[in-house]
Coordinates of C-alpha atoms in Angstrom, one line a residue:
Chain A
X1 CA -90.6 -41.2 18.4
X2 CA -87.3 -39.6 17.6
X3 CA -87.3 -36.6 15.3
X4 CA -84.4 -36.3 12.9
X5 CA -82.5 -33.1 13.6
X6 CA -80.6 -31.2 10.9
X7 CA -77.5 -29.1 11.6
X8 CA -78.1 -25.3 11.5
X9 CA -76.1 -25.0 8.3
X10 CA -78.3 -27.5 6.5
X11 CA -81.5 -25.7 7.6
X12 CA -80.0 -22.4 6.3
X13 CA -79.0 -24.1 3.1
X14 CA -82.5 -25.4 2.6
X15 CA -84.0 -22.0 3.1
X16 CA -81.5 -20.4 0.7
X17 CA -82.3 -23.1 -1.9
X18 CA -86.0 -22.5 -1.6
X19 CA -85.5 -18.7 -2.0
X20 CA -83.1 -19.3 -4.9
X21 CA -85.8 -21.4 -6.7
X22 CA -88.1 -18.5 -6.4
X23 CA -85.5 -16.3 -8.2
X24 CA -84.5 -14.5 -5.1
X25 CA -81.2 -12.8 -6.2
X26 CA -80.1 -12.1 -2.7
X27 CA -80.3 -15.8 -1.8
X28 CA -78.5 -16.7 -5.0
X29 CA -75.7 -14.2 -4.2
X30 CA -75.5 -15.6 -0.6
X31 CA -75.1 -19.1 -1.9
X32 CA -72.2 -18.0 -4.0
X33 CA -70.6 -16.0 -1.1
X34 CA -71.0 -18.9 1.3
X35 CA -69.7 -21.7 -0.9
X36 CA -67.2 -20.1 -3.3
X37 CA -64.3 -20.4 -0.8
X38 CA -65.1 -24.0 0.1
X39 CA -65.4 -25.1 -3.5
X40 CA -62.3 -23.2 -4.4
X41 CA -60.4 -24.9 -1.6
X42 CA -61.7 -28.3 -2.5
X43 CA -60.7 -27.9 -6.2
X44 CA -57.3 -26.4 -5.3
X45 CA -56.6 -29.3 -3.0
X46 CA -56.7 -31.6 -6.0
X47 CA -55.5 -29.3 -8.9
X48 CA -52.5 -27.1 -8.7
X49 CA -53.2 -24.8 -11.6
X50 CA -55.0 -21.7 -10.1
X51 CA -56.6 -20.6 -13.3
X52 CA -58.1 -24.1 -13.8
X53 CA -59.3 -24.0 -10.2
X54 CA -61.1 -20.7 -10.8
X55 CA -62.6 -22.0 -14.0
X56 CA -63.8 -25.2 -12.4
X57 CA -65.2 -23.4 -9.3
X58 CA -67.1 -20.9 -11.6
X59 CA -68.4 -23.9 -13.6
X60 CA -69.8 -25.6 -10.5
X61 CA -71.9 -22.5 -9.8
X62 CA -73.1 -22.2 -13.4
X63 CA -74.2 -25.8 -13.2
X64 CA -75.9 -25.1 -10.0
X65 CA -78.0 -22.5 -11.8
X66 CA -78.9 -24.9 -14.5
X67 CA -79.9 -27.5 -12.0
X68 CA -81.9 -25.1 -9.7
X69 CA -85.1 -25.4 -11.7
X70 CA -84.8 -29.0 -12.6
X71 CA -87.7 -30.6 -10.8
X72 CA -86.8 -34.2 -11.9
X73 CA -83.4 -34.1 -10.1
X74 CA -84.0 -31.7 -7.3
X75 CA -81.1 -30.5 -5.2
X76 CA -81.8 -31.7 -1.7
X77 CA -78.4 -31.1 0.0
X78 CA -76.8 -27.9 -1.2
X79 CA -73.3 -28.6 0.2
X80 CA -73.3 -32.2 -0.9
X81 CA -74.4 -31.3 -4.4
X82 CA -71.8 -28.6 -4.9
X83 CA -69.0 -30.7 -3.5
X84 CA -70.1 -33.7 -5.6
X85 CA -70.2 -31.6 -8.7
X86 CA -66.8 -30.2 -8.0
X87 CA -65.5 -33.8 -7.6
X88 CA -67.0 -34.8 -11.0
X89 CA -65.5 -31.7 -12.7
X90 CA -62.1 -32.4 -11.2
X91 CA -62.3 -36.0 -12.4
X92 CA -63.3 -34.8 -15.9
X93 CA -60.4 -32.4 -15.9
X94 CA -57.9 -35.1 -15.2
X95 CA -59.6 -37.3 -17.7
X96 CA -59.2 -34.6 -20.4
X97 CA -55.7 -33.8 -19.2
X98 CA -54.7 -37.4 -19.6
X99 CA -55.8 -37.3 -23.2
X100 CA -54.2 -33.8 -23.8
X101 CA -51.4 -33.4 -21.3
X102 CA -50.6 -29.8 -20.3
X103 CA -47.0 -28.6 -20.7
X104 CA -47.3 -25.1 -19.4
X105 CA -44.9 -25.2 -16.5
X106 CA -45.4 -21.5 -15.6
X107 CA -48.9 -22.4 -14.3
X108 CA -47.3 -24.6 -11.7
X109 CA -48.1 -23.2 -8.3
X110 CA -44.7 -23.2 -6.8
X111 CA -42.7 -22.2 -9.9
X112 CA -44.4 -19.0 -10.7
X113 CA -44.3 -17.4 -7.3
X114 CA -41.4 -15.0 -7.1
X115 CA -38.9 -15.1 -4.3
X116 CA -39.6 -18.7 -3.4
X117 CA -37.2 -20.2 -1.0
X118 CA -35.6 -23.6 -1.4
X119 CA -37.8 -24.9 1.4
X120 CA -40.9 -23.5 -0.2
X121 CA -40.1 -25.0 -3.6
X122 CA -39.4 -28.4 -2.0
X123 CA -42.8 -28.2 -0.1
X124 CA -44.6 -27.3 -3.4
X125 CA -43.0 -30.2 -5.2
X126 CA -43.9 -32.5 -2.3
X127 CA -47.5 -31.2 -2.5
X128 CA -47.5 -32.0 -6.2
X129 CA -46.3 -35.5 -5.5
X130 CA -49.0 -35.9 -3.0
X131 CA -51.7 -34.8 -5.4
X132 CA -50.4 -37.1 -8.0
X133 CA -50.5 -40.0 -5.5
X134 CA -54.1 -39.0 -4.7
X135 CA -55.0 -39.4 -8.3
X136 CA -54.1 -43.1 -8.1
X137 CA -57.1 -43.6 -5.7
X138 CA -60.7 -44.2 -6.7
X139 CA -62.9 -41.1 -7.2
X140 CA -64.7 -41.8 -4.0
X141 CA -61.5 -42.2 -2.0
X142 CA -60.2 -38.9 -3.4
X143 CA -63.5 -37.3 -2.6
X144 CA -63.5 -38.5 1.0
X145 CA -59.9 -37.5 1.7
X146 CA -60.5 -34.0 0.1
X147 CA -63.5 -33.4 2.3
X148 CA -61.8 -34.6 5.5
X149 CA -58.3 -33.1 5.0
X150 CA -59.0 -30.0 2.9
X151 CA -62.5 -29.0 4.1
X152 CA -61.9 -30.4 7.6
X153 CA -65.3 -32.0 7.6
X154 CA -66.2 -34.3 10.5
X155 CA -67.1 -37.9 9.8
X156 CA -70.8 -37.0 10.1
X157 CA -70.6 -34.1 7.8
X158 CA -68.7 -36.1 5.2
X159 CA -71.3 -38.9 5.5
X160 CA -74.1 -36.4 4.9
X161 CA -72.3 -34.8 1.9
X162 CA -71.5 -38.2 0.4
X163 CA -74.9 -39.6 1.3
X164 CA -73.4 -42.6 3.1
X165 CA -73.3 -44.0 6.6
X166 CA -70.6 -43.0 9.0
X167 CA -69.3 -46.5 9.1
X168 CA -68.9 -46.6 5.3
X169 CA -67.0 -43.3 5.4
X170 CA -64.7 -44.7 8.1
X171 CA -64.0 -47.7 6.0
X172 CA -63.6 -45.7 2.8
X173 CA -61.2 -43.3 4.4
X174 CA -59.2 -46.2 6.0
X175 CA -58.7 -47.9 2.7
X176 CA -57.7 -44.7 1.0
X177 CA -55.1 -43.9 3.7
X178 CA -53.8 -47.5 3.7
X179 CA -53.3 -47.3 0.0
X180 CA -51.5 -44.0 0.3
X181 CA -49.4 -45.3 3.2
X182 CA -48.1 -48.1 1.1
X183 CA -47.2 -45.7 -1.7
X184 CA -45.6 -43.3 0.8
X185 CA -43.7 -46.1 2.4
X186 CA -42.1 -47.0 -0.9
X187 CA -41.1 -43.4 -1.4
X188 CA -39.7 -43.3 2.2
X189 CA -42.0 -40.5 3.3
X190 CA -43.2 -42.3 6.3
Chain B
X1 CA -54.6 -54.6 17.5
X2 CA -58.0 -55.1 16.1
X3 CA -59.1 -53.2 13.1
X4 CA -62.0 -51.5 14.9
X5 CA -59.7 -50.2 17.6
X6 CA -57.2 -49.0 15.0
X7 CA -60.0 -47.1 13.2
X8 CA -61.1 -45.4 16.5
X9 CA -57.5 -44.3 17.3
X10 CA -57.1 -43.1 13.7
X11 CA -60.3 -41.1 13.9
X12 CA -59.1 -39.6 17.2
X13 CA -55.8 -38.7 15.6
X14 CA -57.5 -37.0 12.6
X15 CA -59.6 -34.9 15.0
X16 CA -56.4 -33.7 16.6
X17 CA -54.8 -33.0 13.3
X18 CA -57.8 -31.0 12.2
X19 CA -57.6 -29.1 15.4
X20 CA -54.0 -28.1 14.5
X21 CA -52.0 -30.2 16.8
X22 CA -48.4 -31.0 15.9
X23 CA -47.6 -34.5 14.7
X24 CA -45.6 -35.4 17.9
X25 CA -48.5 -34.3 20.0
X26 CA -50.9 -36.5 18.1
X27 CA -48.6 -39.5 18.2
X28 CA -48.0 -39.1 21.9
X29 CA -51.3 -40.6 22.8
X30 CA -51.3 -43.4 20.3
X31 CA -50.5 -47.0 20.9
X32 CA -47.2 -48.5 19.6
X33 CA -48.6 -49.8 16.4
X34 CA -46.3 -49.1 13.4
X35 CA -49.1 -49.3 10.8
X36 CA -51.3 -46.9 12.8
X37 CA -48.5 -44.5 13.3
X38 CA -47.7 -44.6 9.6
X39 CA -51.3 -44.0 8.7
X40 CA -51.4 -41.0 11.1
X41 CA -48.2 -39.6 9.4
X42 CA -50.0 -40.0 6.0
X43 CA -53.0 -38.2 7.4
X44 CA -50.7 -35.4 8.7
X45 CA -49.2 -35.0 5.2
X46 CA -52.6 -35.0 3.6
X47 CA -53.9 -32.3 6.0
X48 CA -53.6 -29.1 4.0
X49 CA -56.2 -26.5 5.0
X50 CA -57.9 -24.9 2.0
X51 CA -56.2 -21.8 0.8
X52 CA -58.3 -18.6 0.5
X53 CA -59.4 -17.6 -2.9
X54 CA -58.3 -14.5 -4.7
X55 CA -61.0 -11.9 -3.8
X56 CA -61.0 -10.5 -7.3
X57 CA -61.6 -13.9 -8.8
X58 CA -64.4 -14.5 -6.4
X59 CA -66.0 -11.1 -7.2
X60 CA -65.7 -11.7 -10.9
X61 CA -67.2 -15.2 -10.5
X62 CA -70.1 -13.8 -8.4
X63 CA -70.9 -11.1 -11.0
X64 CA -71.0 -13.7 -13.8
X65 CA -73.1 -16.0 -11.6
X66 CA -75.6 -13.3 -10.7
X67 CA -75.8 -12.1 -14.3
X68 CA -76.5 -15.6 -15.5
X69 CA -79.1 -16.1 -12.8
X70 CA -80.8 -12.8 -13.9
X71 CA -80.7 -13.8 -17.5
X72 CA -82.2 -17.2 -16.6
X73 CA -85.1 -15.8 -14.7
X74 CA -85.7 -13.2 -17.5
X75 CA -85.6 -15.8 -20.1
X76 CA -87.9 -17.9 -18.2
X77 CA -90.6 -15.2 -18.3
X78 CA -90.1 -14.8 -22.0
X79 CA -90.6 -18.4 -22.8
X80 CA -93.9 -18.6 -24.6
X81 CA -96.2 -21.5 -25.5
X82 CA -94.6 -22.1 -28.9
X83 CA -91.1 -21.8 -27.5
X84 CA -92.0 -24.6 -25.1
X85 CA -93.5 -26.7 -27.9
X86 CA -90.5 -26.2 -30.2
X87 CA -88.2 -26.8 -27.2
X88 CA -89.4 -30.4 -27.1
X89 CA -87.3 -33.0 -28.8
X90 CA -88.4 -34.0 -32.3
X91 CA -89.3 -37.6 -31.3
X92 CA -91.5 -36.3 -28.5
X93 CA -93.1 -33.8 -30.8
X94 CA -93.9 -36.6 -33.3
X95 CA -95.3 -38.8 -30.5
X96 CA -97.5 -35.9 -29.3
X97 CA -98.7 -35.0 -32.8
X98 CA -99.5 -38.7 -33.6
X99 CA -101.4 -39.0 -30.3
X100 CA -103.4 -35.8 -31.0
X101 CA -104.2 -36.9 -34.5
X102 CA -105.2 -40.4 -33.4
X103 CA -107.3 -39.0 -30.6
X104 CA -109.0 -36.5 -32.8
X105 CA -109.6 -39.2 -35.5
X106 CA -111.0 -41.6 -32.9
X107 CA -113.3 -38.9 -31.4
X108 CA -114.5 -37.7 -34.8
X109 CA -115.0 -41.3 -35.9
X110 CA -117.1 -42.0 -32.8
X111 CA -119.1 -38.8 -33.1
X112 CA -119.6 -39.2 -36.8
X113 CA -120.7 -42.9 -36.5
X114 CA -124.2 -41.7 -35.6
X115 CA -124.4 -39.0 -38.2
X116 CA -127.0 -39.0 -40.9
X117 CA -126.9 -37.7 -44.5
X118 CA -127.0 -33.9 -44.6
X119 CA -125.2 -33.6 -41.3
X120 CA -121.8 -32.0 -41.0
X121 CA -119.9 -35.1 -40.0
X122 CA -121.5 -37.4 -42.5
X123 CA -118.9 -36.7 -45.2
X124 CA -116.2 -37.6 -42.7
X125 CA -118.0 -40.8 -41.8
X126 CA -118.1 -41.7 -45.5
X127 CA -114.5 -40.9 -46.1
X128 CA -113.5 -43.1 -43.2
X129 CA -115.6 -45.9 -44.7
X130 CA -114.0 -45.4 -48.1
X131 CA -110.5 -45.6 -46.5
X132 CA -111.5 -48.8 -44.7
X133 CA -112.7 -50.3 -47.9
X134 CA -109.6 -49.2 -49.8
X135 CA -107.3 -50.6 -47.1
X136 CA -109.1 -54.0 -47.2
X137 CA -107.1 -56.2 -49.6
X138 CA -108.9 -59.5 -49.2
X139 CA -111.8 -59.8 -51.7
X140 CA -114.0 -61.7 -49.3
X141 CA -113.3 -59.3 -46.5
X142 CA -114.1 -56.4 -48.8
X143 CA -117.4 -57.9 -49.7
X144 CA -118.2 -58.5 -46.1
X145 CA -117.3 -54.9 -45.3
X146 CA -119.5 -53.7 -48.2
X147 CA -122.3 -55.7 -46.8
X148 CA -121.9 -54.0 -43.4
X149 CA -121.8 -50.6 -45.0
X150 CA -124.9 -51.3 -47.1
X151 CA -126.7 -52.3 -43.9
X152 CA -125.5 -49.0 -42.3
X153 CA -126.9 -47.0 -45.3
X154 CA -130.3 -48.8 -44.9
X155 CA -130.3 -48.0 -41.2
X156 CA -129.6 -44.4 -42.0
X157 CA -132.5 -44.2 -44.4
X158 CA -134.8 -45.7 -41.8
X159 CA -133.7 -43.1 -39.2
X160 CA -134.2 -40.3 -41.7
X161 CA -137.7 -41.6 -42.4
X162 CA -138.5 -41.7 -38.7
X163 CA -137.2 -38.2 -38.2
X164 CA -139.3 -37.1 -41.3
X165 CA -136.4 -35.5 -43.1
X166 CA -136.3 -35.1 -46.8
X167 CA -132.7 -35.9 -47.8
X168 CA -130.8 -37.3 -50.8
X169 CA -129.9 -40.8 -50.0
X170 CA -128.2 -43.8 -51.6
X171 CA -128.6 -47.3 -50.4
X172 CA -128.5 -50.9 -51.7
X173 CA -130.3 -54.1 -51.1
X174 CA -132.6 -56.7 -52.5
X175 CA -135.5 -55.4 -54.5
X176 CA -138.8 -57.1 -53.6
X177 CA -142.5 -56.6 -54.0
X178 CA -145.0 -57.4 -51.3
X179 CA -148.5 -58.8 -51.7
X180 CA -150.0 -55.3 -52.0
X181 CA -147.7 -54.6 -54.9
X182 CA -145.5 -52.2 -53.0
X183 CA -141.9 -52.3 -54.1
X184 CA -139.2 -52.1 -51.4
X185 CA -135.5 -52.5 -50.9
X186 CA -134.5 -54.1 -47.6
X187 CA -138.0 -53.2 -46.2
X188 CA -137.8 -49.6 -47.3
X189 CA -140.8 -48.7 -49.5
X190 CA -140.0 -47.2 -52.9
X191 CA -142.1 -44.4 -54.3
X192 CA -141.9 -44.4 -58.1
X193 CA -143.6 -43.1 -61.2
X194 CA -146.2 -45.2 -62.9
X195 CA -143.9 -46.9 -65.4
X196 CA -141.2 -47.9 -63.0
X197 CA -143.0 -50.8 -61.4
X198 CA -143.2 -52.4 -64.8
X199 CA -139.4 -52.0 -65.2
X200 CA -138.9 -53.1 -61.6
X201 CA -140.5 -56.4 -62.4
X202 CA -137.3 -57.2 -64.4
X203 CA -135.1 -56.4 -61.5
X204 CA -137.2 -58.1 -58.9
X205 CA -135.0 -60.0 -56.6
X206 CA -131.8 -58.3 -57.8
X207 CA -129.4 -56.6 -55.6
X208 CA -129.8 -53.0 -56.6
X209 CA -128.6 -49.6 -55.6
X210 CA -131.2 -46.9 -55.0
X211 CA -130.7 -43.1 -55.3
X212 CA -133.5 -41.0 -54.2
X213 CA -134.9 -38.7 -51.5
X214 CA -136.0 -39.9 -48.2
X215 CA -139.6 -39.2 -47.2
X216 CA -141.8 -40.2 -44.3
X217 CA -143.5 -43.1 -46.2
X218 CA -140.5 -44.3 -48.1
X219 CA -137.8 -43.2 -50.6
X220 CA -138.8 -41.2 -53.7
X221 CA -136.7 -43.0 -56.3
X222 CA -134.6 -41.1 -58.8
X223 CA -132.6 -44.0 -60.2
X224 CA -132.2 -47.7 -59.6
X225 CA -129.1 -49.5 -60.7
X226 CA -127.8 -52.9 -60.4
X227 CA -125.0 -53.0 -57.9
X228 CA -121.6 -54.0 -59.4
X229 CA -119.1 -55.9 -57.4
X230 CA -115.4 -56.0 -58.3
X231 CA -113.8 -59.3 -57.3
X232 CA -110.1 -60.0 -57.4
X233 CA -108.3 -63.2 -56.5
X234 CA -107.4 -66.7 -57.4
X235 CA -109.9 -68.7 -59.4
X236 CA -110.8 -72.1 -57.8
X237 CA -113.2 -74.9 -58.4
X238 CA -114.5 -77.3 -55.7
X239 CA -115.4 -80.9 -56.1
X240 CA -119.0 -80.0 -57.0
X241 CA -117.8 -78.0 -59.9
X242 CA -118.6 -74.7 -58.2
X243 CA -116.2 -71.9 -59.2
X244 CA -115.1 -69.4 -56.8
X245 CA -112.7 -66.4 -56.5
X246 CA -110.8 -66.3 -53.3
X247 CA -113.6 -68.3 -51.7
X248 CA -116.4 -66.2 -53.1
X249 CA -118.8 -68.4 -55.0
X250 CA -119.4 -67.3 -58.6
X251 CA -121.5 -68.3 -61.5
X252 CA -120.8 -67.8 -65.2
X253 CA -123.5 -67.5 -67.8
X254 CA -123.1 -67.5 -71.5
X255 CA -123.7 -63.7 -71.3
X256 CA -120.5 -63.4 -69.3
X257 CA -117.5 -61.9 -71.0
X258 CA -114.6 -64.2 -70.3
X259 CA -111.3 -62.7 -71.4
X260 CA -109.5 -65.7 -69.9
X261 CA -110.5 -69.3 -69.8
X262 CA -111.8 -70.7 -66.5
X263 CA -108.7 -72.3 -65.1
X264 CA -108.2 -73.1 -61.5
X265 CA -105.3 -71.2 -59.9
X266 CA -105.4 -68.2 -62.3
X267 CA -105.4 -64.8 -60.7
X268 CA -108.4 -62.9 -62.1
X269 CA -110.3 -59.6 -61.9
X270 CA -114.0 -59.8 -62.3
X271 CA -117.0 -57.5 -62.4
X272 CA -120.1 -59.2 -61.0
X273 CA -123.6 -58.7 -59.8
X274 CA -125.0 -60.3 -56.8
X275 CA -127.1 -63.4 -57.6
X276 CA -128.1 -64.3 -54.1
X277 CA -126.6 -64.0 -50.6
X278 CA -124.0 -66.7 -51.5
X279 CA -123.2 -66.3 -55.1
X280 CA -122.2 -63.7 -57.7
X281 CA -122.8 -63.7 -61.4
X282 CA -119.8 -62.8 -63.4
X283 CA -120.2 -60.1 -66.1
X284 CA -116.6 -59.6 -67.1
X285 CA -113.7 -61.9 -66.1
X286 CA -110.1 -61.3 -67.1
X287 CA -106.7 -62.5 -65.9
X288 CA -105.0 -60.1 -63.5
X289 CA -102.7 -57.8 -65.4
X290 CA -103.6 -59.2 -68.8
X291 CA -105.0 -57.2 -71.7
X292 CA -108.7 -57.7 -72.3
X293 CA -108.3 -59.4 -75.6
X294 CA -110.7 -62.2 -76.3
X295 CA -108.9 -65.5 -76.8
X296 CA -110.1 -68.1 -79.2
X297 CA -113.1 -70.0 -78.0
X298 CA -114.0 -67.4 -75.5
X299 CA -117.1 -65.2 -75.8
X300 CA -116.4 -61.6 -76.5
X301 CA -118.4 -58.5 -76.2
X302 CA -119.7 -58.5 -79.7
X303 CA -120.8 -62.1 -79.6
X304 CA -122.6 -61.6 -76.4
X305 CA -124.5 -58.6 -77.6
X306 CA -125.0 -59.6 -81.2
X307 CA -128.3 -61.1 -80.6
X308 CA -129.5 -57.8 -79.1
X309 CA -128.4 -55.5 -81.9
X310 CA -129.3 -57.7 -84.8
X311 CA -132.8 -58.3 -83.9
X312 CA -133.7 -54.9 -82.6
X313 CA -131.5 -52.3 -84.1
X314 CA -131.5 -53.7 -87.5
X315 CA -127.9 -52.7 -88.1
X316 CA -124.9 -53.4 -85.9
X317 CA -123.9 -50.0 -84.4
X318 CA -120.7 -50.8 -82.7
X319 CA -120.3 -47.2 -81.7
X320 CA -120.5 -47.0 -78.0
X321 CA -118.9 -49.4 -75.5
X322 CA -120.9 -47.9 -72.7
X323 CA -124.0 -48.8 -74.5
X324 CA -122.9 -52.4 -74.9
X325 CA -122.1 -52.6 -71.3
X326 CA -125.6 -51.4 -70.4
X327 CA -127.0 -53.9 -72.7
X328 CA -125.0 -56.6 -71.0
X329 CA -126.1 -55.4 -67.6
X330 CA -129.7 -55.7 -68.7
X331 CA -129.2 -59.2 -70.0
X332 CA -127.5 -60.2 -66.8
X333 CA -130.3 -58.6 -64.8
X334 CA -132.7 -60.9 -66.6
X335 CA -130.3 -63.8 -66.2
X336 CA -130.2 -63.1 -62.5
X337 CA -133.9 -63.1 -62.1
X338 CA -134.2 -66.2 -64.2
X339 CA -131.6 -68.1 -62.3
X340 CA -133.3 -67.3 -59.0
X341 CA -136.7 -68.3 -60.3
X342 CA -135.8 -71.5 -62.1
X343 CA -132.6 -72.4 -60.1
X344 CA -130.9 -73.4 -63.2
X345 CA -127.6 -74.9 -62.9
X346 CA -126.7 -75.1 -66.5
X347 CA -125.8 -71.8 -67.9
X348 CA -126.7 -72.7 -71.5
X349 CA -130.3 -72.8 -70.5
X350 CA -130.2 -69.1 -69.7
X351 CA -130.2 -68.2 -73.3
X352 CA -133.3 -70.3 -73.9
X353 CA -135.4 -68.6 -71.2
X354 CA -138.3 -66.4 -72.1
X355 CA -136.8 -63.6 -70.1
X356 CA -133.9 -63.4 -72.4
X357 CA -136.2 -63.3 -75.3
X358 CA -138.2 -60.6 -73.7
X359 CA -135.2 -58.6 -73.0
X360 CA -134.5 -58.1 -76.7
X361 CA -137.6 -55.9 -77.0
X362 CA -136.6 -53.4 -74.4
X363 CA -133.3 -52.1 -75.5
X364 CA -132.7 -48.3 -75.1
X365 CA -132.4 -48.0 -78.8
X366 CA -135.9 -49.1 -79.2
X367 CA -137.3 -46.6 -76.8
X368 CA -135.2 -43.9 -78.4
X369 CA -136.7 -44.6 -81.8
X370 CA -140.1 -44.5 -80.3
X371 CA -139.4 -41.2 -78.8
X372 CA -140.4 -42.3 -75.4
X373 CA -137.4 -41.1 -73.4
X374 CA -138.3 -40.8 -69.8
X375 CA -137.7 -37.5 -67.9
X376 CA -134.9 -39.2 -65.8
X377 CA -133.0 -40.0 -69.0
X378 CA -133.0 -36.3 -70.0
X379 CA -132.0 -35.2 -66.5
X380 CA -129.3 -37.7 -65.9
X381 CA -128.0 -38.0 -69.4
X382 CA -127.1 -41.6 -68.7
X383 CA -128.7 -44.8 -69.8
X384 CA -129.2 -46.9 -66.8
X385 CA -131.5 -49.8 -67.2
X386 CA -134.2 -48.4 -64.9
X387 CA -134.1 -44.7 -65.5
X388 CA -133.7 -44.4 -69.3
X389 CA -135.5 -47.4 -70.7
X390 CA -139.1 -48.1 -70.3
X391 CA -140.1 -51.5 -71.5
X392 CA -143.4 -52.2 -73.0
X393 CA -145.7 -53.6 -70.4
X394 CA -146.7 -56.6 -72.5
X395 CA -143.0 -57.5 -73.0
X396 CA -142.0 -57.8 -69.3
X397 CA -141.4 -61.3 -67.9
X398 CA -144.1 -60.5 -65.4
X399 CA -146.6 -60.1 -68.2
X400 CA -145.4 -63.3 -69.8
X401 CA -145.7 -65.2 -66.5

């Protein structure tokens, strides 16, 4: 009989989670240290405003604390739960932003950096365009592309985080890229 | 190119992009498929490795995170029982409270069901019974419930007698006398003073309520009363001419006070005594909600008691309504017995029976003038037929018979 094997990171995560549930402050701090950069990167991939990225990332960890003792909806996969929560919060942010559009141009990543070259500004604008094109995709498509191209997760890792099969992830990713390709084609980017 | 192949090439290209290969290098190994190449170009554009966070922001977030975690664990220890209770939502609280109340009532009800007079849970048992009775709207159902409760009281007295406990008891049933001359109610022997049996003779066969003290050989009687029943409902008459209130068969004697004519379909309130297991004898009948004013052609209280006061008191002392009611009860007690003995169907004949005539000689007034008040009358201060009035032995129906 084949035994299911878990990646080392998942085992470590599981141990950290157990310790965190027993109020082990060291484990709680380690979770923050390990995942803050990843969550930050994930959120920044989809939101340009750095301040909002920081707020959302901090919110993800606060929600994690709230969920830690919830026995009804226990966290089984730490990385998956954190990334999933980040995805929801980003979606919530855009939903709110759609209702109350932000007009603070200074918060724009490219604009507020001093000494930006012409090339840098163009790259930033292009990134913004890219992010706005991403927003036209479904939440799941956005999530899969963020995991694969920002977090550089493998197909298997992505499948574990999203709790789907590898085949489903392949298809989901393919449809997302196809959708973007058509949009990019219209813009002449490809 | 097949979709499956394209997906495999695309996945291969992504691996190379993630590894940091340049776009040209990635495309080099790919087949000449324009759609695939465009998809790889999109993937290349999408590939933006995550930037590093600001260390200060990270540190600040960590401090807030640890502080919140510490607060949470500290708070958790402080949560006490009542905090947990008050933390529950109102709806859940109400459900829990209702459940606890229901469970405690059920348990108390079950435990108290076997309790006897004098025991701690007995008053609870009686309260539950009173509530049951109060909640029963249907007149017939109420009577049936009263019957059940009466049977329960009798059972309690029997258990008290068996356990040789002297306890104040009240119970109801049919008064009877066996061949040895022992008076009993529902088989429970009654222990009485010398004069009581004479008085009992009048109530023989009536449904009475006994108040006394349980003993090993019976119940020491303090008072005997006719049991009153209060009926409420629609007056009906069947093809045999039998009147009923909500299906409860009734009889009306010429001693009955009718404040409303007997008309089928009228909603009435009635006070009655039990004639037999099936029928009730009406004492007072009035329309529901109407004032008790005697209409023309209907017997009123004065008429029904005139024959008592005129012959015995000499003067009409219309001073005390309670007194009159007692008188009426006495007359109906006699009427009850007479009806049972002679099975008369015509109410008019009741007035002609010797019992009714005998009754006139045993009014409370008469005993008062003779100065023969019984000790019970002094104690109780009431004038119940059995406890306050002692008839002359020669005047009882038994003696006549």
